[in-house]
Coordinates of N, CA and C in Angstrom, one line a residue:
M1 N 35.4 -16.2 -64.8 CA 34.5 -15.3 -64.0 C 35.3 -14.5 -63.1
T2 N 34.9 -13.3 -63.0 CA 35.7 -12.4 -62.0 C 34.8 -11.9 -60.9
D3 N 35.3 -12.1 -59.8 CA 34.5 -11.6 -58.5 C 34.6 -10.1 -58.3
I4 N 33.7 -9.6 -57.6 CA 33.7 -8.0 -57.4 C 34.8 -7.9 -56.3
D5 N 35.5 -6.9 -56.4 CA 36.5 -6.5 -55.5 C 36.0 -5.3 -54.5
F6 N 35.9 -5.7 -53.3 CA 35.3 -4.6 -52.3 C 36.4 -3.9 -51.6
R7 N 37.8 -4.0 -52.1 CA 38.7 -3.3 -51.4 C 38.4 -1.8 -51.8
A8 N 38.8 -0.9 -51.0 CA 38.5 0.6 -51.2 C 39.8 1.5 -51.1
D9 N 39.7 2.4 -51.9 CA 40.8 3.5 -51.9 C 40.7 4.3 -50.7
S10 N 39.4 4.6 -50.4 CA 39.2 5.5 -49.2 C 37.9 4.9 -48.4
A11 N 37.7 5.5 -47.1 CA 36.7 5.0 -46.4 C 35.3 5.2 -47.0
S12 N 35.2 6.3 -47.7 CA 33.9 6.6 -48.4 C 33.5 5.6 -49.6
D13 N 34.6 4.9 -50.0 CA 34.3 4.0 -51.2 C 33.6 2.8 -50.6
F14 N 33.7 2.5 -49.4 CA 32.9 1.4 -48.7 C 31.4 1.6 -48.6
E15 N 31.1 2.8 -48.7 CA 29.5 3.3 -48.7 C 28.9 3.1 -49.9
K16 N 29.5 2.9 -50.9 CA 28.9 2.8 -52.3 C 28.7 1.3 -52.5
S17 N 27.5 1.0 -53.2 CA 27.3 -0.3 -53.5 C 28.0 -0.5 -54.9
R18 N 28.4 -1.8 -55.1 CA 29.1 -2.3 -56.3 C 28.2 -3.2 -57.2
R19 N 28.4 -2.9 -58.5 CA 27.7 -3.9 -59.4 C 28.4 -5.1 -59.5
C20 N 27.8 -6.2 -59.4 CA 28.2 -7.6 -59.4 C 27.5 -8.4 -60.4
N21 N 28.3 -8.7 -61.5 CA 27.7 -9.4 -62.6 C 27.5 -10.9 -62.3
L22 N 26.4 -11.4 -62.6 CA 26.0 -12.8 -62.4 C 26.4 -13.7 -63.5
F23 N 26.9 -14.9 -63.3 CA 27.4 -15.8 -64.3 C 26.5 -17.1 -64.2
D24 N 26.5 -17.8 -65.5 CA 25.9 -19.2 -65.4 C 26.8 -20.2 -64.8
P25 N 26.3 -20.8 -63.8 CA 27.2 -21.7 -63.0 C 27.5 -22.9 -63.7
I26 N 26.9 -23.2 -64.9 CA 27.3 -24.3 -65.7 C 28.4 -24.0 -66.6
T27 N 28.1 -22.9 -67.4 CA 29.1 -22.4 -68.4 C 30.1 -21.5 -68.0
D28 N 29.8 -20.9 -66.9 CA 30.8 -19.9 -66.4 C 30.8 -18.5 -67.3
E29 N 29.7 -18.4 -68.2 CA 29.5 -17.3 -69.0 C 28.7 -16.3 -68.3
P30 N 28.8 -15.0 -68.7 CA 27.8 -13.9 -68.2 C 26.4 -14.5 -68.5
I31 N 25.4 -14.2 -67.7 CA 24.1 -14.4 -67.8 C 23.5 -13.3 -68.7
I32 N 23.0 -13.6 -69.8 CA 22.5 -12.5 -70.6 C 21.0 -12.9 -70.9
D33 N 20.1 -12.0 -70.8 CA 18.7 -12.4 -70.9 C 18.3 -12.3 -72.4
T34 N 17.1 -12.6 -72.7 CA 16.6 -12.6 -74.1 C 16.5 -11.2 -74.7
D35 N 16.8 -10.2 -73.9 CA 16.8 -8.9 -74.5 C 18.2 -8.3 -74.6
G36 N 19.2 -9.3 -74.3 CA 20.6 -8.9 -74.3 C 21.2 -8.2 -73.2
K37 N 20.5 -8.0 -72.1 CA 20.9 -7.4 -70.8 C 21.6 -8.5 -69.9
Q38 N 22.7 -7.9 -69.4 CA 23.4 -8.9 -68.4 C 22.8 -8.9 -67.0
A39 N 22.8 -9.9 -66.3 CA 22.2 -10.2 -65.1 C 23.1 -9.6 -64.1
Y40 N 22.8 -8.7 -63.0 CA 23.6 -8.3 -62.1 C 22.9 -8.0 -60.8
V41 N 23.7 -7.8 -59.8 CA 23.0 -7.3 -58.4 C 23.9 -6.2 -58.0
M42 N 23.4 -5.2 -57.1 CA 24.1 -4.2 -56.7 C 24.3 -4.6 -55.1
L43 N 25.6 -4.7 -54.6 CA 25.8 -5.1 -53.2 C 26.6 -3.9 -52.3
F44 N 26.4 -3.9 -51.2 CA 27.2 -3.2 -50.2 C 28.3 -4.1 -49.7
A45 N 29.5 -3.5 -49.5 CA 30.4 -4.4 -48.7 C 30.1 -4.5 -47.2
G46 N 30.6 -5.6 -46.5 CA 30.4 -5.9 -45.2 C 30.9 -4.7 -44.2
Q47 N 31.9 -3.9 -44.7 CA 32.5 -2.8 -43.9 C 31.6 -1.6 -44.1
S48 N 30.7 -1.5 -45.0 CA 29.8 -0.3 -45.3 C 28.9 -0.1 -44.0
E49 N 28.7 1.2 -43.7 CA 27.8 1.6 -42.6 C 26.3 1.1 -42.9
V50 N 26.1 1.1 -44.2 CA 24.6 0.7 -44.5 C 24.4 -0.8 -44.1
F51 N 25.3 -1.7 -44.6 CA 25.3 -3.1 -44.2 C 25.4 -3.2 -42.8
Q52 N 26.3 -2.6 -42.1 CA 26.5 -2.9 -40.6 C 25.3 -2.5 -39.8
R53 N 24.6 -1.3 -40.3 CA 23.5 -1.0 -39.5 C 22.4 -1.9 -39.6
R54 N 22.2 -2.5 -40.9 CA 21.1 -3.5 -41.2 C 21.5 -4.6 -40.4
A55 N 22.7 -5.1 -40.5 CA 23.0 -6.5 -39.8 C 22.9 -6.3 -38.4
F56 N 23.1 -5.2 -37.7 CA 22.9 -4.9 -36.2 C 21.6 -5.1 -35.8
K57 N 20.6 -4.5 -36.6 CA 19.2 -4.6 -36.4 C 18.6 -6.0 -36.5
I58 N 19.2 -6.8 -37.4 CA 18.8 -8.2 -37.5 C 19.3 -9.0 -36.4
Q59 N 20.6 -8.8 -36.0 CA 21.1 -9.5 -34.9 C 20.4 -9.1 -33.6
A60 N 20.0 -7.9 -33.4 CA 19.4 -7.5 -32.1 C 18.0 -8.1 -32.0
R61 N 17.4 -8.1 -33.2 CA 16.1 -8.8 -33.3 C 16.1 -10.3 -32.9
I62 N 17.1 -11.0 -33.6 CA 17.2 -12.5 -33.2 C 17.5 -12.6 -31.7
K63 N 18.4 -11.9 -31.2 CA 18.8 -12.0 -29.8 C 17.6 -11.6 -28.8
A64 N 16.8 -10.7 -29.2 CA 15.7 -10.4 -28.4 C 14.6 -11.4 -28.4
R65 N 14.4 -12.1 -29.5 CA 13.5 -13.2 -29.7 C 14.0 -14.3 -29.0
A66 N 15.3 -14.6 -28.9 CA 15.9 -15.8 -28.3 C 15.6 -15.5 -26.7
K67 N 15.9 -14.2 -26.2 CA 15.6 -14.0 -24.8 C 14.2 -14.0 -24.5
R68 N 13.3 -13.5 -25.3 CA 11.8 -13.5 -25.1 C 11.5 -15.0 -24.9
T69 N 11.9 -16.0 -25.8 CA 11.5 -17.3 -25.8 C 12.1 -18.2 -24.8
G70 N 13.2 -17.6 -24.3 CA 14.1 -18.5 -23.4 C 14.9 -19.5 -24.0
K71 N 15.0 -19.3 -25.4 CA 15.8 -20.4 -26.0 C 17.3 -19.7 -26.1
G72 N 18.3 -20.5 -25.8 CA 19.7 -19.9 -25.9 C 20.2 -20.2 -27.3
E73 N 19.8 -21.2 -28.1 CA 20.2 -21.6 -29.4 C 19.0 -21.4 -30.4
A74 N 19.4 -20.8 -31.5 CA 18.5 -20.9 -32.7 C 18.2 -22.2 -33.2
T75 N 17.0 -22.5 -33.6 CA 16.7 -23.8 -34.4 C 17.3 -23.7 -35.7
F76 N 17.4 -24.7 -36.4 CA 18.0 -24.9 -37.8 C 17.4 -23.9 -38.8
D77 N 16.0 -24.0 -38.6 CA 15.3 -23.0 -39.6 C 15.4 -21.6 -39.1
E78 N 15.6 -21.2 -37.8 CA 15.7 -19.9 -37.5 C 17.2 -19.4 -37.9
Q79 N 18.2 -20.3 -37.9 CA 19.4 -20.0 -38.4 C 19.5 -19.7 -39.9
R80 N 18.8 -20.6 -40.5 CA 18.8 -20.4 -41.9 C 18.1 -18.9 -42.4
Q81 N 16.9 -18.7 -41.6 CA 16.3 -17.4 -41.9 C 17.3 -16.2 -41.6
F82 N 18.0 -16.3 -40.4 CA 18.9 -15.3 -40.0 C 20.1 -15.2 -41.2
E83 N 20.6 -16.4 -41.6 CA 21.6 -16.3 -42.7 C 21.0 -15.5 -43.9
S84 N 19.7 -15.8 -44.4 CA 19.1 -15.1 -45.6 C 19.0 -13.7 -45.2
E85 N 18.6 -13.3 -44.0 CA 18.4 -11.9 -43.8 C 19.8 -11.2 -43.8
I86 N 20.6 -11.7 -43.3 CA 22.1 -11.0 -43.3 C 22.5 -10.8 -44.7
Y87 N 22.4 -12.0 -45.6 CA 22.8 -11.8 -47.0 C 22.0 -10.7 -47.7
A88 N 20.7 -10.7 -47.4 CA 19.9 -9.7 -48.0 C 20.2 -8.3 -47.6
A89 N 20.7 -8.2 -46.4 CA 21.2 -6.8 -46.0 C 22.2 -6.1 -46.8
A90 N 23.0 -7.0 -47.5 CA 24.0 -6.5 -48.4 C 23.4 -5.9 -49.8
F91 N 22.2 -6.2 -50.0 CA 21.6 -5.8 -51.4 C 21.3 -4.3 -51.4
D92 N 21.6 -3.7 -52.4 CA 21.1 -2.3 -52.6 C 19.8 -2.6 -53.3
D93 N 19.1 -1.4 -53.8 CA 17.8 -1.4 -54.3 C 17.9 -1.7 -55.8
D94 N 18.9 -2.1 -56.5 CA 18.9 -2.3 -57.9 C 19.3 -3.6 -58.2
W95 N 18.9 -4.3 -59.2 CA 19.3 -5.5 -59.9 C 18.5 -5.8 -61.1
H96 N 19.1 -6.8 -61.8 CA 18.6 -7.3 -63.0 C 18.9 -8.8 -62.9
I97 N 18.0 -9.6 -62.5 CA 18.1 -11.0 -62.4 C 17.3 -11.8 -63.4
C98 N 17.8 -13.0 -63.6 CA 17.2 -13.9 -64.6 C 17.0 -15.3 -64.0
R99 N 16.3 -16.0 -64.7 CA 16.1 -17.5 -64.5 C 15.9 -18.3 -65.6
K100 N 16.3 -19.6 -65.6 CA 15.9 -20.4 -66.7 C 14.7 -21.2 -66.4
G101 N 13.9 -21.5 -67.4 CA 12.7 -22.1 -67.0 C 12.6 -23.3 -67.7
T102 N 11.3 -24.0 -67.8 CA 11.1 -25.2 -68.6 C 10.3 -24.9 -69.7
M103 N 10.3 -25.7 -70.7 CA 9.3 -25.6 -71.8 C 8.9 -27.0 -72.2
K104 N 7.8 -27.0 -73.0 CA 7.3 -28.4 -73.3 C 8.0 -28.8 -74.6
D105 N 8.4 -30.1 -74.7 CA 8.8 -30.6 -76.1 C 7.5 -31.0 -76.9
P106 N 7.6 -31.4 -78.1 CA 6.5 -31.7 -78.9 C 5.5 -32.8 -78.3
D107 N 6.2 -33.6 -77.5 CA 5.3 -34.7 -76.8 C 4.6 -34.3 -75.6
G108 N 4.8 -32.9 -75.2 CA 4.2 -32.4 -73.9 C 5.2 -32.6 -72.6
E109 N 6.2 -33.1 -72.8 CA 7.2 -33.3 -71.7 C 7.9 -32.2 -71.3
D110 N 8.2 -31.9 -70.1 CA 9.1 -30.8 -69.7 C 10.4 -30.9 -70.2
M111 N 11.0 -29.9 -70.7 CA 12.5 -29.9 -71.1 C 13.1 -28.7 -70.6
W112 N 14.4 -28.6 -70.5 CA 15.0 -27.5 -70.0 C 15.1 -26.4 -71.0
D113 N 14.8 -25.2 -70.7 CA 14.9 -24.2 -71.7 C 16.2 -23.3 -71.4
R114 N 17.0 -23.3 -72.6 CA 18.4 -22.9 -72.3 C 18.6 -21.3 -72.4
T115 N 17.4 -20.6 -72.5 CA 17.5 -19.2 -72.5 C 17.2 -18.6 -71.0
W116 N 17.7 -17.5 -70.7 CA 17.5 -16.7 -69.7 C 16.5 -15.7 -69.8
T117 N 15.5 -15.7 -68.8 CA 14.4 -14.7 -68.9 C 14.6 -13.7 -67.6
K118 N 14.2 -12.5 -67.8 CA 14.3 -11.7 -66.6 C 13.2 -12.0 -65.6
I119 N 13.5 -11.8 -64.4 CA 12.6 -11.9 -63.2 C 12.1 -10.6 -62.9
D120 N 10.8 -10.3 -63.2 CA 10.4 -8.8 -63.0 C 9.9 -8.8 -61.5
A121 N 10.8 -8.7 -60.6 CA 10.6 -8.4 -59.3 C 11.4 -7.4 -58.6
P122 N 10.9 -6.5 -57.8 CA 11.6 -5.4 -57.2 C 12.8 -6.0 -56.3
C123 N 13.8 -5.3 -56.1 CA 14.8 -5.6 -55.2 C 14.4 -5.3 -53.7
T124 N 14.0 -6.4 -53.1 CA 13.6 -6.2 -51.7 C 14.3 -7.4 -50.9
P125 N 14.4 -7.3 -49.6 CA 15.0 -8.4 -48.9 C 14.3 -9.7 -49.0
E126 N 12.9 -9.7 -49.1 CA 12.0 -10.9 -49.2 C 12.4 -11.6 -50.8
N127 N 12.5 -10.6 -51.7 CA 12.7 -11.2 -53.1 C 14.3 -11.7 -53.2
A128 N 15.1 -11.0 -52.6 CA 16.6 -11.5 -52.5 C 16.5 -12.8 -51.8
A129 N 15.8 -13.1 -50.9 CA 15.8 -14.3 -50.2 C 15.2 -15.4 -51.1
K130 N 14.1 -15.0 -51.6 CA 13.4 -16.0 -52.7 C 14.2 -16.3 -53.9
W131 N 14.7 -15.3 -54.6 CA 15.4 -15.5 -56.0 C 16.8 -15.7 -55.9
I132 N 17.5 -15.1 -54.9 CA 18.9 -15.3 -55.1 C 19.5 -16.1 -53.9
I133 N 19.1 -15.8 -52.7 CA 19.7 -16.6 -51.4 C 19.2 -18.1 -51.4
A134 N 18.1 -18.3 -51.8 CA 17.5 -19.7 -51.7 C 18.0 -20.4 -53.0
N135 N 18.6 -19.9 -53.9 CA 19.1 -20.6 -55.1 C 20.6 -20.8 -54.8
P136 N 20.9 -22.1 -54.7 CA 22.4 -22.4 -54.3 C 23.4 -21.9 -55.5
L137 N 22.9 -22.0 -56.6 CA 23.8 -21.6 -57.7 C 24.2 -20.2 -57.6
Y138 N 23.2 -19.3 -57.4 CA 23.4 -17.8 -57.1 C 24.1 -17.5 -55.8
K139 N 23.7 -18.3 -54.8 CA 24.1 -18.0 -53.5 C 25.7 -18.2 -53.4
A140 N 26.2 -19.2 -54.0 CA 27.5 -19.3 -54.1 C 28.3 -18.3 -54.7
Q141 N 27.8 -17.6 -55.8 CA 28.5 -16.3 -56.3 C 28.3 -15.2 -55.3
I142 N 27.2 -15.0 -54.6 CA 27.1 -14.0 -53.7 C 27.9 -14.2 -52.6
S143 N 28.2 -15.4 -52.2 CA 29.1 -15.6 -51.0 C 30.5 -15.3 -51.3
R144 N 30.9 -15.6 -52.6 CA 32.2 -15.3 -53.0 C 32.4 -13.9 -53.2
M145 N 31.4 -13.0 -53.5 CA 31.4 -11.7 -53.8 C 31.4 -10.8 -52.4
T146 N 31.0 -11.6 -51.3 CA 30.7 -10.9 -50.0 C 31.4 -11.6 -48.9
D147 N 32.6 -12.0 -49.2 CA 33.4 -12.7 -48.1 C 33.4 -12.1 -46.8
D148 N 33.3 -10.8 -46.8 CA 33.4 -10.0 -45.5 C 32.0 -10.0 -44.8
I149 N 31.1 -10.6 -45.4 CA 29.7 -10.8 -44.7 C 29.8 -12.2 -43.9
Q150 N 30.7 -13.0 -44.3 CA 30.7 -14.4 -43.7 C 30.8 -14.3 -42.2
S151 N 31.4 -13.4 -41.7 CA 31.7 -13.3 -40.2 C 30.3 -12.9 -39.5
Y152 N 29.4 -12.2 -40.1 CA 28.1 -12.0 -39.5 C 27.3 -13.2 -39.6
V153 N 27.3 -14.0 -40.5 CA 26.6 -15.3 -40.7 C 27.0 -16.4 -39.6
A154 N 28.4 -16.3 -39.4 CA 29.0 -17.3 -38.4 C 28.7 -16.8 -37.0
D155 N 28.3 -15.8 -36.6 CA 28.2 -15.4 -35.2 C 27.0 -16.0 -34.7

């Protein structure tokens, strides 16, 4: 599996999102759906103006909420929400994501379906949180692809 390289030849290269192919975490093979199309997400680098603008708005909203409620520290759930929003800020508006499902065996019992099927959902921050960031198998890949975003999550 190869990770996306967010190094740039020029400053303007950071402003372009990059295609990041997704891999099966078990086999380390590219995820290919039943139509033969490879799964991918489009991501902005942490140094990009687009990502930094989005992250700044999220951080400002979290700080304003903490000030308004008088809490100095975020709760565990608030921290998880903040982390999801920061990761979602890296997504561009294009992706092709897939999932494995379950199917019934002849006795009516659930069994794992080995095929990947397309998730027909638009690329929005909410869907990124639901389908990618909440899935530990995908999140690990996104984390490796976006190491430069880690500093925003750790703040």
